Every structure is written in structure tokens, then in C-alpha cells.
Amino acid sequence: MTSTYRTPATPEPHAVGPAPRLIATDLDGTLLRDDKTVSDRTIAALVAAEEAGVEVFFVTGRPARWMSVVAEHVAGHATAICANGAGVYDLRRNVLLAAYPLAEADALTVVGTLRAAVPGTAFAVERTHGFHYEPGYSAPWAEPDSMVAPVEELLVADPAQPLLKLLAKHPSADPDEFLATARAAAGEHAEFTRSSPSALLEISGVGVSKATTLARCCAERGITAAEVVAIGDMPNDLEMLGWAGTSYAVANAHPDVLAATTLRTAANEDDGVARVIESVLAARA
């Protein structure tokens, strides 16, 4: 999303509570600038957090293969939560640490239901190390080894790789209405969310979200929700923002995210994540 907000270069106010031990941030539209780069100020803030002993987790809808833009900034832990919580990766070793897949049977049910509810919907599948799509699915970012076939074939191909996401795209539907329709029609079979400005739904297994996987990773480290600061901009961040003890919306966030959070930071173009990290570290000092 394009930023529309500017703030003076002062730290963001930080909510009173337990000293934060982990900062969970979305990437696109949040930490990354619109050109998908990481600003110098943000890089410096990430380094400072590492030196202060505050972990920073990248929690994104992106697949692991699209994490090169931030892989060198994951600090000591090198862990990232990808595909809206369906995969946990060690980015330095390019190793899948945990997967919470969508069952193929549920995916097939979702496909049939959405085709009936919203004619013209096309589908793609995201597995742990590959992306495949239907002929009617526009995929300018597809890779040479991507399979192009009806989704029914894609869902039975390469079963050794867990199915992290089913993607549903419509050429003309209103994005928010498309999401609401999908949830009403097939919400008992999968989790539906969106992070794109277009009518593109990201579909995960029941109970899988950024929040559920972040909670698991925090529990493994003995970190409570009250000790987590989360930052996001789109509907796929809502569960994470609701779970964390402290949550911020960047100024360019979706209206639903702005409505669900009480704290604000600057837009992604204005180093909003860096400002939050700086305020956390200042409060700890």
C-alpha cells in the first residue's frame, strides 16, 4: 500500500507494560518500503535490537523463497514465520523448521465452494518450495519450474511438500467483499485472509494464522504475549495484532487494521517499524 502519512523524527510512544522481549513485524507495506527495500534507519534499528537482546521476528505472508530481501537482517536467531503462519524457516540454512499445512481435501472443498459462490475465481497453490497455478491465474512472478494445470491436478502433485497456502484470485471482485464471501461460504474448511490490494485471497489450514504460529514460537522461548510488540498493515495481520500485548498499525494500514489497534506509527515509507523499535529500546534503557 502507498504511504500517505509523515511524522517528525521523534520516537513513537510505547505502551506501559512488561519490557518487550520480541518484536513481530510484517514486511510488505510495514517494514519494507514501497520499492521492497529496507531503509538504512530500519537496518540500524534491527541491529540495535539484536545488541539489546530483543528478538525481531519477520512474520509475513511471503513464501520463504521471497525472503532474500531481508534474509541478511534476521540477526542471530535467523527465524522467520512465512505464508501467514503455515511455515517456520531458518533463513540462513534455508531449512523448514515447522509446517502447519492445509489439507488437500479441505482445499478441494474450498475450490468447489468458491467457484460456485464467485464464478471466475482462479487458483494457485503454494508448497514449501514451489508455486503452481491454473491457466486462468495471472502470475507474473511465477518461476520457470512452476506447474500450470487445473487446481485439482496441482493439489495432488508433489504431495511430499506440505501445502502451505491455497490462493484464490478474481479479476474484478471487490477485495473486501471477496474475503467476506469466502469466509461465509467456506470458513469451516480453512482460514481466509488477504494482504494484497487486489482481489487475492490467501487460504490456510483451519486455525493457522500469523498469531497461532507466533504464539508457538514465543512459547518455545518462554515469551508471553504481554512481552511481544507487533506491527502490521493488512487484514492478515489482525490476529497477530490482537494477540500481542502491544500492537501498532503503520499509518498506511488498511482501515480494519487502523480500527483494531490503538497505537500508531509512521508509514512504511517513513520508517514506522524503526521508530517502534527505537521507542522500545529507549523505554528499556
XYZ file of N, CA and C in Angstrom:
855
model
N 0.840 -1.189 0.000
C 0.000 0.000 0.000
C 0.877 1.241 0.000
N 0.468 2.286 -0.682
C 1.258 3.504 -0.767
C 1.061 4.350 0.479
N 2.142 4.845 1.043
C 2.036 5.615 2.267
C 1.510 7.008 1.971
N 0.787 7.587 2.959
C 0.217 8.921 2.799
C 0.472 9.776 4.028
N 1.374 9.346 4.885
C 1.498 9.964 6.201
C 2.953 10.306 6.467
N 3.159 11.433 7.128
C 4.514 11.841 7.501
C 4.488 12.278 8.956
N 5.530 11.950 9.692
C 5.638 12.381 11.075
C 7.022 12.941 11.317
N 7.193 13.777 12.348
C 8.529 14.243 12.691
C 9.377 13.096 13.205
N 10.699 13.271 13.161
C 11.626 12.202 13.535
C 11.754 12.107 15.046
N 10.663 11.712 15.711
C 10.679 11.503 17.149
C 10.247 10.077 17.437
N 10.690 9.505 18.571
C 10.304 8.127 18.875
C 8.806 7.995 19.051
N 8.277 6.804 18.742
C 6.873 6.534 18.971
C 6.641 6.310 20.470
N 5.480 6.701 20.993
C 5.190 6.404 22.396
C 5.004 4.907 22.571
N 5.545 4.352 23.648
C 5.398 2.919 23.876
C 4.478 2.674 25.060
N 3.559 1.732 24.903
C 2.596 1.440 25.956
C 3.302 0.919 27.202
N 2.750 1.265 28.372
C 3.315 0.795 29.627
C 2.953 -0.670 29.810
N 3.903 -1.487 30.219
C 3.681 -2.905 30.421
C 5.007 -3.602 30.603
N 5.027 -4.945 30.564
C 6.288 -5.677 30.697
C 7.273 -5.249 29.618
N 8.549 -5.282 29.963
C 9.571 -4.925 28.982
C 9.490 -5.876 27.790
N 9.330 -5.361 26.574
C 9.219 -6.237 25.408
C 10.469 -7.081 25.203
N 10.263 -8.343 24.889
C 11.366 -9.254 24.592
C 11.401 -9.648 23.127
N 10.290 -9.411 22.403
C 10.238 -9.792 20.992
C 9.367 -8.800 20.237
N 9.841 -8.401 19.066
C 9.080 -7.531 18.173
C 8.741 -8.342 16.925
N 7.453 -8.443 16.617
C 6.983 -9.189 15.450
C 6.480 -8.199 14.421
N 7.096 -8.203 13.252
C 6.704 -7.228 12.239
C 6.394 -7.885 10.910
N 5.336 -7.415 10.309
C 5.019 -7.750 8.927
C 6.085 -7.122 8.027
N 6.119 -7.540 6.766
C 7.106 -6.996 5.827
C 6.474 -6.025 4.828
N 5.753 -6.532 3.845
C 5.235 -5.681 2.769
C 4.229 -4.673 3.315
N 4.473 -3.399 3.020
C 3.609 -2.352 3.499
C 3.858 -1.959 4.943
N 4.793 -2.639 5.595
C 5.068 -2.372 7.009
C 6.545 -2.069 7.216
N 7.392 -3.088 7.215
C 8.832 -2.857 7.361
C 9.481 -2.453 6.040
N 9.057 -3.087 4.950
C 9.635 -2.781 3.643
C 9.065 -1.493 3.086
N 9.883 -0.737 2.417
C 9.396 0.437 1.703
C 8.627 -0.016 0.462
N 7.989 0.918 -0.196
C 7.172 0.557 -1.352
C 7.981 -0.088 -2.466
N 9.287 0.229 -2.535
C 10.130 -0.392 -3.559
C 10.735 -1.702 -3.071
N 10.246 -2.212 -1.944
C 10.649 -3.505 -1.369
C 12.078 -3.494 -0.830
N 12.586 -2.343 -0.464
C 13.906 -2.258 0.152
C 13.754 -2.012 1.653
N 14.867 -2.210 2.368
C 14.930 -1.943 3.806
C 15.768 -0.682 3.996
N 15.215 0.322 4.641
C 15.916 1.595 4.786
C 17.112 1.471 5.729
N 18.042 2.399 5.611
C 19.215 2.410 6.488
C 18.802 2.560 7.951
N 17.798 3.381 8.204
C 17.349 3.571 9.580
C 16.780 2.269 10.141
N 16.031 1.546 9.322
C 15.464 0.279 9.779
C 16.557 -0.750 10.025
N 17.540 -0.807 9.144
C 18.659 -1.732 9.349
C 19.362 -1.431 10.666
N 19.598 -0.157 10.934
C 20.260 0.232 12.181
C 19.415 -0.159 13.390
N 18.096 0.004 13.283
C 17.221 -0.363 14.395
C 17.226 -1.865 14.639
N 17.257 -2.651 13.578
C 17.304 -4.106 13.725
C 18.592 -4.541 14.411
N 19.694 -3.924 14.035
C 20.987 -4.236 14.665
C 20.954 -3.851 16.141
N 20.394 -2.686 16.440
C 20.328 -2.218 17.823
C 19.472 -3.149 18.680
N 18.368 -3.641 18.116
C 17.519 -4.572 18.853
C 18.272 -5.847 19.177
N 19.002 -6.373 18.219
C 19.802 -7.576 18.439
C 20.819 -7.344 19.551
N 21.494 -6.211 19.522
C 22.512 -5.921 20.528
C 21.896 -5.752 21.923
N 20.634 -5.308 21.957
C 19.958 -5.113 23.238
C 19.281 -6.381 23.750
N 19.335 -7.452 22.976
C 18.729 -8.707 23.389
C 17.244 -8.810 23.118
N 16.720 -7.965 22.219
C 15.309 -8.031 21.821
C 15.230 -8.714 20.461
N 14.558 -9.847 20.401
C 14.436 -10.548 19.124
C 13.447 -9.822 18.211
N 13.723 -9.848 16.927
C 12.793 -9.323 15.932
C 12.434 -10.468 14.982
N 11.150 -10.778 14.915
C 10.671 -11.819 14.018
C 10.002 -11.166 12.819
N 10.358 -11.616 11.626
C 9.623 -11.242 10.434
C 8.464 -12.235 10.302
N 7.244 -11.716 10.305
C 6.053 -12.560 10.248
C 5.258 -12.098 9.034
N 5.248 -12.894 7.989
C 4.832 -12.423 6.681
C 3.951 -13.424 5.951
N 3.231 -12.924 4.977
C 2.513 -13.802 4.065
C 3.400 -14.344 2.969
N 4.593 -13.789 2.839
C 5.516 -14.212 1.784
C 5.956 -15.670 1.963
N 6.242 -16.352 0.855
C 6.892 -17.654 0.962
C 8.371 -17.472 1.277
N 9.019 -18.514 1.721
C 10.430 -18.422 2.100
C 11.306 -17.983 0.928
N 10.948 -18.376 -0.292
C 11.803 -18.056 -1.439
C 11.796 -16.554 -1.756
N 10.875 -15.806 -1.155
C 10.832 -14.355 -1.353
C 11.409 -13.592 -0.171
N 12.204 -14.260 0.640
C 12.727 -13.629 1.848
C 14.143 -13.102 1.700
N 14.701 -13.177 0.505
C 16.089 -12.728 0.321
C 16.256 -11.246 0.636
N 15.205 -10.456 0.468
C 15.289 -9.022 0.706
C 15.597 -8.707 2.167
N 15.258 -9.629 3.082
C 15.523 -9.381 4.500
C 16.377 -10.462 5.152
N 16.781 -11.470 4.392
C 17.492 -12.610 4.983
C 18.752 -12.200 5.729
N 19.429 -11.161 5.251
C 20.672 -10.759 5.922
C 20.411 -9.932 7.167
N 19.146 -9.628 7.445
C 18.821 -8.799 8.604
C 18.066 -9.573 9.676
N 18.104 -10.912 9.649
C 17.356 -11.693 10.627
C 18.082 -11.822 11.953
N 19.282 -11.314 12.058
C 20.055 -11.317 13.305
C 20.393 -12.741 13.724
N 20.650 -12.928 15.006
C 21.207 -14.199 15.464
C 20.289 -15.386 15.328
N 18.988 -15.194 15.513
C 18.083 -16.338 15.519
C 17.776 -16.858 14.128
N 17.738 -15.996 13.124
C 17.547 -16.373 11.721
C 16.200 -17.030 11.443
N 15.238 -16.848 12.320
C 13.933 -17.482 12.169
C 12.922 -16.511 11.587
N 12.116 -16.993 10.656
C 11.040 -16.185 10.089
C 9.786 -17.036 9.974
N 8.645 -16.407 10.200
C 7.348 -17.062 10.035
C 6.796 -16.628 8.690
N 6.585 -17.585 7.803
C 6.189 -17.292 6.431
C 4.796 -17.841 6.138
N 4.270 -17.464 4.982
C 2.997 -17.987 4.489
C 1.879 -17.839 5.512
N 1.830 -16.671 6.174
C 0.780 -16.381 7.156
C 0.733 -17.402 8.289
N 1.901 -17.893 8.679
C 1.974 -18.817 9.805
C 2.061 -20.274 9.424
N 1.943 -20.609 8.147
C 1.955 -22.017 7.739
C 3.352 -22.617 7.740
N 4.396 -21.781 7.711
C 5.758 -22.300 7.704
C 6.678 -21.478 8.581
N 7.564 -22.155 9.298
C 8.611 -21.500 10.083
C 9.944 -21.939 9.488
N 10.771 -20.955 9.124
C 12.011 -21.246 8.413
C 13.228 -20.690 9.142
N 14.326 -21.420 9.014
C 15.643 -20.878 9.329
C 16.169 -20.317 8.018
N 16.211 -18.994 7.908
C 16.563 -18.370 6.629
C 18.029 -18.523 6.280
N 18.884 -18.621 7.261
C 20.301 -18.762 6.934
C 20.602 -20.125 6.327
N 19.976 -21.150 6.869
C 20.213 -22.506 6.366
C 19.190 -22.920 5.311
N 18.177 -22.058 5.084
C 17.082 -22.375 4.167
C 16.451 -23.715 4.526
N 16.104 -23.850 5.808
C 15.539 -25.092 6.327
C 14.147 -24.818 6.884
N 13.203 -25.673 6.531
C 11.860 -25.597 7.087
C 11.884 -26.199 8.483
N 11.574 -25.403 9.488
C 11.598 -25.867 10.869
C 10.259 -26.455 11.300
N 9.179 -25.934 10.777
C 7.847 -26.430 11.125
C 6.879 -26.037 10.033
N 5.867 -26.883 9.825
C 4.841 -26.596 8.829
C 3.472 -26.920 9.400
N 2.502 -26.080 9.078
C 1.116 -26.265 9.509
C 0.249 -26.183 8.247
N 0.196 -27.282 7.495
C -0.379 -27.230 6.142
C -1.899 -27.249 6.097
N -2.384 -26.910 4.922
C -3.791 -27.023 4.574
C -4.005 -28.416 3.985
N -4.962 -29.151 4.498
C -5.247 -30.490 3.974
C -5.802 -30.392 2.559
N -5.312 -31.266 1.685
C -5.747 -31.229 0.295
C -7.263 -31.411 0.165
N -7.850 -32.244 1.023
C -9.306 -32.450 0.951
C -10.047 -31.154 1.258
N -9.574 -30.411 2.261
C -10.207 -29.131 2.569
C -10.001 -28.141 1.429
N -8.812 -28.172 0.837
C -8.543 -27.273 -0.278
C -9.493 -27.547 -1.445
N -9.748 -28.805 -1.753
C -10.668 -29.150 -2.836
C -12.086 -28.669 -2.532
N -12.488 -28.792 -1.280
C -13.811 -28.302 -0.887
C -13.906 -26.800 -1.075
N -12.854 -26.089 -0.664
C -12.829 -24.635 -0.818
C -12.914 -24.250 -2.293
N -12.171 -24.953 -3.139
C -12.186 -24.658 -4.569
C -13.604 -24.766 -5.128
N -14.268 -25.879 -4.849
C -15.624 -26.065 -5.366
C -16.594 -25.033 -4.834
N -16.463 -24.707 -3.566
C -17.378 -23.747 -2.951
C -17.179 -22.341 -3.517
N -15.926 -21.931 -3.660
C -15.658 -20.588 -4.178
C -16.017 -20.463 -5.654
N -15.794 -21.505 -6.418
C -16.186 -21.452 -7.832
C -17.683 -21.217 -7.973
N -18.447 -21.840 -7.074
C -19.897 -21.658 -7.129
C -20.315 -20.288 -6.606
N -19.642 -19.821 -5.548
C -20.026 -18.561 -4.915
C -19.566 -17.343 -5.697
N -18.364 -17.444 -6.305
C -17.798 -16.318 -7.044
C -17.256 -16.845 -8.375
N -18.091 -17.000 -9.376
C -17.631 -17.510 -10.671
C -16.507 -16.644 -11.235
N -15.561 -17.305 -11.891
C -14.420 -16.600 -12.452
C -13.200 -16.624 -11.566
N -13.310 -17.246 -10.383
C -12.168 -17.352 -9.476
C -11.163 -18.363 -10.018
N -9.904 -18.005 -9.983
C -8.815 -18.905 -10.399
C -7.921 -19.169 -9.194
N -7.210 -20.292 -9.229
C -6.491 -20.754 -8.046
C -5.014 -21.038 -8.322
N -4.243 -20.971 -7.233
C -2.835 -21.354 -7.265
C -2.515 -22.037 -5.942
N -1.432 -22.792 -5.913
C -1.024 -23.466 -4.682
C 0.414 -23.084 -4.348
N 0.650 -22.921 -3.068
C 1.975 -22.595 -2.549
C 2.418 -23.743 -1.663
N 3.442 -24.474 -2.113
C 4.002 -25.540 -1.288
C 5.300 -25.040 -0.649
N 5.934 -25.878 0.138
C 7.083 -25.406 0.904
C 8.195 -24.864 0.016
N 8.347 -25.416 -1.172
C 9.417 -24.945 -2.056
C 8.955 -24.759 -3.497
N 7.686 -24.478 -3.698
C 7.238 -24.291 -5.070
C 5.876 -23.639 -5.166
N 5.653 -22.962 -6.290
C 4.403 -22.273 -6.568
C 3.873 -22.772 -7.906
N 2.584 -23.153 -7.949
C 1.971 -23.682 -9.165
C 0.575 -23.064 -9.319
N 0.107 -22.935 -10.552
C -1.125 -22.163 -10.756
C -1.920 -22.660 -11.958
N -3.195 -22.251 -11.963
C -4.085 -22.594 -13.058
C -3.818 -21.692 -14.260
N -4.221 -22.126 -15.466
C -4.027 -21.283 -16.660
C -4.696 -19.917 -16.544
N -5.811 -19.821 -15.836
C -6.508 -18.546 -15.720
C -6.017 -17.657 -14.600
N -4.978 -18.087 -13.906
C -4.451 -17.329 -12.770
C -3.271 -16.493 -13.243
N -3.400 -15.184 -13.191
C -2.310 -14.298 -13.606
C -1.186 -14.370 -12.591
N 0.007 -14.784 -13.027
C 1.131 -14.979 -12.113
C 2.414 -14.440 -12.732
N 2.568 -13.118 -12.772
C 3.774 -12.552 -13.383
C 5.059 -12.894 -12.641
N 4.945 -13.328 -11.370
C 6.128 -13.669 -10.580
C 6.444 -15.165 -10.620
N 5.712 -15.937 -11.432
C 5.929 -17.377 -11.496
C 7.357 -17.696 -11.926
N 7.830 -18.851 -11.482
C 9.190 -19.287 -11.774
C 9.186 -20.327 -12.882
N 10.347 -20.564 -13.521
C 10.397 -21.492 -14.659
C 9.893 -22.897 -14.340
N 10.048 -23.339 -13.099
C 9.628 -24.700 -12.765
C 8.202 -24.759 -12.213
N 7.469 -23.651 -12.282
C 6.079 -23.661 -11.831
C 5.225 -24.510 -12.770
N 4.376 -25.327 -12.198
C 3.462 -26.151 -12.978
C 2.196 -25.339 -13.273
N 1.683 -25.447 -14.499
C 0.445 -24.783 -14.883
C -0.560 -25.865 -15.260
N -1.622 -25.976 -14.463
C -2.603 -27.039 -14.667
C -3.848 -26.718 -13.841
N -4.968 -27.406 -14.092
C -6.142 -27.216 -13.231
C -5.778 -27.471 -11.770
N -6.394 -26.734 -10.872
C -6.004 -26.813 -9.468
C -6.211 -28.214 -8.898
N -7.183 -28.959 -9.425
C -7.380 -30.330 -8.950
C -6.131 -31.171 -9.177
N -5.424 -30.932 -10.292
C -4.163 -31.642 -10.547
C -3.045 -31.112 -9.664
N -3.034 -29.811 -9.450
C -1.982 -29.220 -8.634
C -2.048 -29.713 -7.195
N -3.259 -29.972 -6.716
C -3.412 -30.378 -5.324
C -2.987 -31.813 -5.063
N -2.837 -32.605 -6.095
C -2.359 -33.989 -5.903
C -0.932 -34.164 -6.397
N -0.369 -33.131 -7.010
C 1.016 -33.201 -7.472
C 1.962 -32.876 -6.330
N 3.089 -33.561 -6.290
C 4.152 -33.297 -5.323
C 3.647 -33.330 -3.882
N 2.974 -34.408 -3.486
C 2.394 -34.462 -2.131
C 3.433 -34.504 -1.020
N 4.692 -34.765 -1.345
C 5.737 -34.792 -0.311
C 5.978 -33.403 0.282
N 5.630 -32.356 -0.479
C 5.780 -30.994 0.023
C 4.463 -30.529 0.638
N 4.463 -30.124 1.886
C 3.227 -29.653 2.509
C 2.612 -28.482 1.743
N 1.290 -28.457 1.714
C 0.545 -27.375 1.079
C 0.394 -26.238 2.092
N 1.164 -25.176 1.905
C 1.139 -24.075 2.862
C -0.034 -23.141 2.624
N -0.337 -22.851 1.367
C -1.436 -21.929 1.062
C -2.116 -22.311 -0.239
N -3.405 -22.100 -0.265
C -4.169 -22.059 -1.499
C -4.449 -20.587 -1.765
N -4.289 -20.159 -2.992
C -4.528 -18.765 -3.367
C -5.714 -18.711 -4.318
N -6.577 -17.743 -4.110
C -7.744 -17.559 -4.968
C -7.754 -16.126 -5.467
N -7.868 -15.957 -6.768
C -7.818 -14.617 -7.360
C -9.026 -14.408 -8.267
N -9.565 -13.186 -8.211
C -10.674 -12.834 -9.094
C -10.315 -11.536 -9.817
N -10.625 -11.438 -11.106
C -10.185 -10.266 -11.876
C -10.922 -8.972 -11.565
N -12.109 -9.050 -10.970
C -12.881 -7.812 -10.824
C -13.601 -7.661 -9.485
N -13.566 -8.649 -8.633
C -14.292 -8.568 -7.364
C -13.695 -7.512 -6.446
N -14.548 -6.923 -5.608
C -14.047 -6.032 -4.561
C -13.278 -6.887 -3.557
N -12.045 -6.519 -3.207
C -11.221 -7.379 -2.344
C -11.861 -7.712 -1.005
N -12.429 -6.732 -0.320
C -13.024 -6.998 0.986
C -14.303 -7.818 0.868
N -15.101 -7.558 -0.163
C -16.309 -8.350 -0.362
C -15.964 -9.792 -0.729
N -14.924 -9.965 -1.523
C -14.461 -11.305 -1.891
C -14.069 -12.084 -0.634
N -13.354 -11.442 0.260
C -12.949 -12.079 1.506
C -14.159 -12.448 2.357
N -15.085 -11.529 2.491
C -16.268 -11.800 3.308
C -17.095 -12.944 2.725
N -17.240 -12.970 1.415
C -17.994 -14.045 0.767
C -17.328 -15.394 0.976
N -16.012 -15.442 0.835
C -15.278 -16.697 1.011
C -15.404 -17.215 2.431
N -15.280 -16.324 3.397
C -15.396 -16.752 4.790
C -16.787 -17.295 5.093
N -17.797 -16.622 4.561
C -19.167 -17.074 4.806
C -19.449 -18.414 4.132
N -18.886 -18.624 2.954
C -19.174 -19.827 2.181
C -18.370 -21.042 2.624
N -17.104 -20.828 3.031
C -16.217 -21.973 3.274
C -15.354 -21.819 4.514
N -15.739 -20.939 5.419
C -14.913 -20.678 6.588
C -14.697 -21.859 7.507
N -15.573 -22.873 7.463
C -15.385 -24.037 8.331
C -14.288 -24.968 7.813
N -13.824 -24.760 6.583
C -12.828 -25.653 5.986
C -11.425 -25.050 5.933
N -11.297 -23.738 6.170
C -9.985 -23.102 6.032
C -10.046 -21.706 6.646
N -8.854 -21.115 6.782
C -8.742 -19.717 7.207
C -8.524 -18.857 5.963
N -9.291 -17.772 5.855
C -9.195 -16.876 4.706
C -8.695 -15.514 5.170
N -7.765 -14.936 4.415
C -7.306 -13.586 4.704
C -6.817 -12.961 3.416
N -6.318 -11.724 3.516
C -5.774 -11.051 2.341
C -4.741 -10.043 2.778
N -3.760 -9.820 1.884
C -2.724 -8.818 2.144
C -2.427 -7.992 0.900
N -3.115 -8.293 -0.183
C -2.901 -7.595 -1.445
C -4.006 -6.563 -1.666
N -3.716 -5.472 -2.373
C -4.769 -4.515 -2.701
C -5.749 -5.043 -3.735
N -5.406 -6.146 -4.398
C -6.296 -6.738 -5.395
C -7.143 -7.831 -4.757
N -8.052 -8.409 -5.533
C -8.918 -9.480 -5.040
C -8.156 -10.796 -5.044
N -7.252 -10.941 -4.082
C -6.405 -12.123 -3.941
C -6.530 -12.632 -2.518
N -7.081 -13.822 -2.357
C -7.255 -14.418 -1.041
C -6.133 -15.406 -0.762
N -5.698 -15.419 0.496
C -4.678 -16.360 0.967
C -5.368 -17.309 1.935
N -5.300 -18.595 1.652
C -6.125 -19.589 2.334
C -5.219 -20.611 3.017
N -5.385 -20.746 4.331
C -4.556 -21.638 5.143
C -5.426 -22.662 5.848
N -4.774 -23.612 6.509
C -5.496 -24.618 7.272
C -6.261 -24.005 8.425
N -7.300 -24.674 8.844
C -8.121 -24.187 9.963
C -7.238 -23.970 11.182
N -7.359 -22.793 11.778
C -6.593 -22.484 12.975
C -5.189 -21.993 12.732
N -4.796 -21.840 11.476
C -3.441 -21.393 11.156
C -3.466 -19.907 10.821
N -2.648 -19.141 11.513
C -2.532 -17.709 11.259
C -1.168 -17.247 11.731
N -0.863 -16.003 11.441
C 0.375 -15.435 11.975
C 0.381 -15.525 13.499
N -0.781 -15.303 14.106
C -0.860 -15.293 15.569
C -0.590 -16.660 16.169
N -1.194 -17.711 15.628
C -1.035 -19.033 16.233
C 0.402 -19.514 16.169
N 1.052 -19.264 15.042
C 2.436 -19.724 14.910
C 3.387 -18.848 15.715
N 3.137 -17.555 15.742
C 3.947 -16.686 16.583
C 3.810 -17.094 18.043
N 2.609 -17.423 18.479
C 2.402 -17.852 19.865
C 3.210 -19.111 20.169
N 3.235 -20.055 19.221
C 4.029 -21.266 19.433
C 5.516 -20.934 19.555
N 6.010 -20.099 18.654
C 7.434 -19.743 18.680
C 7.786 -19.011 19.972
N 6.902 -18.165 20.438
C 7.154 -17.440 21.687
C 7.137 -18.395 22.876
N 6.176 -19.328 22.885
C 6.103 -20.284 23.987
C 7.382 -21.105 24.081
N 7.955 -21.464 22.933
C 9.216 -22.212 22.926
C 10.346 -21.424 23.563
N 10.239 -20.113 23.542
C 11.274 -19.238 24.096
C 10.922 -18.708 25.484
N 9.779 -19.130 26.000
C 9.355 -18.643 27.297
C 8.916 -17.193 27.277
N 8.422 -16.728 26.132
C 7.980 -15.346 25.970
C 6.461 -15.310 25.975
N 5.890 -14.429 26.780
C 4.435 -14.305 26.851
C 3.934 -13.269 25.852
N 2.634 -13.299 25.586
C 2.042 -12.318 24.674
C 2.271 -10.899 25.177
N 2.256 -10.716 26.491
C 2.443 -9.381 27.062
C 3.826 -8.821 26.772
N 4.776 -9.701 26.443
C 6.141 -9.272 26.172
C 6.426 -9.107 24.679
N 5.363 -9.125 23.865
C 5.505 -9.041 22.415
C 4.908 -7.729 21.910
N 5.639 -7.074 21.008
C 5.153 -5.905 20.275
C 4.965 -6.331 18.825
N 3.797 -6.096 18.255
C 3.512 -6.480 16.872
C 3.174 -5.248 16.046
N 3.569 -5.293 14.765
C 3.348 -4.171 13.850
C 2.833 -4.732 12.525
N 1.789 -4.112 11.973
C 1.259 -4.616 10.716
C 0.444 -3.580 9.964
N -0.078 -4.024 8.799
C -0.819 -3.087 7.951
C -2.048 -3.660 7.258
N -2.187 -4.980 7.191
C -3.263 -5.549 6.381
C -4.071 -6.588 7.159
N -5.229 -7.015 6.612
C -6.076 -7.964 7.339
C -5.363 -9.236 7.781
N -4.352 -9.699 7.058
C -3.668 -10.911 7.506
C -2.828 -10.688 8.756
N -2.735 -9.432 9.216
C -2.024 -9.119 10.460
C -2.958 -9.023 11.658
N -4.254 -9.031 11.445
C -5.196 -8.713 12.518
C -5.089 -9.660 13.709
N -5.017 -10.964 13.459
C -4.934 -11.910 14.577
C -3.647 -11.695 15.376
N -2.552 -11.470 14.685
C -1.280 -11.233 15.367
C -1.345 -9.959 16.207
N -1.914 -8.904 15.653
C -2.028 -7.644 16.372
C -2.938 -7.787 17.587
N -3.960 -8.611 17.469
C -4.852 -8.836 18.589
C -4.229 -9.691 19.678
N -3.319 -10.587 19.305
C -2.693 -11.481 20.283
C -1.587 -10.793 21.070
N -0.803 -9.968 20.417
C 0.346 -9.346 21.064
C -0.085 -8.388 22.161
N 0.731 -8.282 23.194
C 0.428 -7.376 24.286
C 0.385 -5.926 23.858
N 1.230 -5.561 22.896
C 1.274 -4.203 22.356
C 1.257 -4.298 20.844
N 0.400 -3.522 20.196
C 0.330 -3.604 18.736
C 0.242 -2.219 18.121
N 0.887 -2.089 16.983
C 0.914 -0.837 16.225
C 0.403 -1.078 14.816
N -0.319 -0.113 14.294
C -0.637 -0.061 12.870
C 0.230 1.018 12.247
N 0.812 0.708 11.094
C 1.501 1.759 10.352
C 0.448 2.698 9.769
N 0.841 3.930 9.507
C -0.126 4.951 9.088
C -0.814 4.611 7.779
N -0.181 3.806 6.939
C -0.758 3.441 5.650
C -1.582 2.153 5.720
N -1.955 1.728 6.921
C -2.636 0.450 7.099
C -4.063 0.462 6.551
N -4.550 -0.749 6.310
C -5.938 -0.977 5.913
C -6.854 -0.435 7.010
N -8.038 0.091 6.655
C -8.955 0.630 7.663
C -9.291 -0.345 8.786
N -9.400 -1.647 8.482
C -9.708 -2.620 9.529
C -8.577 -2.718 10.547
N -7.342 -2.572 10.079
C -6.198 -2.626 10.987
C -6.141 -1.359 11.834
N -6.399 -0.230 11.227
C -6.427 1.022 11.986
C -7.522 0.982 13.053
N -8.643 0.378 12.734
C -9.748 0.300 13.691
C -9.453 -0.670 14.830
N -8.616 -1.661 14.576
C -8.364 -2.713 15.562
C -7.202 -2.405 16.494
N -6.458 -1.356 16.235
C -5.290 -1.036 17.053
C -5.431 0.361 17.640
N -4.824 0.555 18.800
C -4.881 1.871 19.448
C -3.588 2.651 19.271
N -2.504 1.968 18.920
C -1.223 2.642 18.754
C -0.906 2.785 17.274
N -0.269 3.873 16.916
C 0.089 4.171 15.534
C 1.580 4.454 15.432
N 2.119 4.150 14.277
C 3.460 4.593 13.948
C 3.435 5.163 12.542
N 4.546 5.699 12.100
C 4.607 6.292 10.774
C 4.432 5.235 9.690
N 4.228 5.677 8.473
C 4.032 4.772 7.342
C 5.305 3.999 7.024
N 5.138 2.964 6.220
C 6.307 2.159 5.831
C 7.357 2.988 5.108
N 6.940 4.000 4.381
C 7.899 4.865 3.683
C 8.636 5.794 4.639
N 8.136 5.933 5.857
C 8.710 6.860 6.831
C 9.295 6.137 8.037
N 9.743 4.898 7.838
C 10.461 4.149 8.869
C 9.613 3.880 10.108
N 8.346 3.537 9.900
C 7.467 3.284 11.032
C 7.956 2.178 11.945
N 8.444 1.078 11.383
C 8.937 -0.028 12.213
C 10.178 0.401 12.981
N 11.080 1.093 12.333
C 12.283 1.568 13.016
C 11.911 2.452 14.202
N 10.917 3.296 14.034
C 10.500 4.188 15.121
C 9.981 3.394 16.318
N 9.231 2.321 16.051
C 8.743 1.493 17.146
C 9.907 0.816 17.857
N 10.829 0.240 17.097
C 11.984 -0.416 17.712
C 12.767 0.577 18.557
N 12.993 1.762 18.017
C 13.730 2.781 18.772
C 13.033 3.140 20.076
N 11.697 3.226 20.028
C 10.956 3.574 21.248
C 11.016 2.447 22.274
N 10.963 1.196 21.800
C 11.077 0.054 22.702
C 12.440 0.059 23.392
N 13.482 0.272 22.619
C 14.824 0.249 23.188
C 15.039 1.434 24.128
N 14.463 2.572 23.781
C 14.589 3.739 24.655
C 13.896 3.497 25.990
N 12.725 2.848 25.957
C 11.994 2.553 27.180
C 12.752 1.555 28.047
N 13.392 0.577 27.416
C 14.180 -0.416 28.170
C 15.381 0.250 28.845
N 15.960 1.229 28.144
C 17.142 1.913 28.706
C 16.775 2.778 29.894
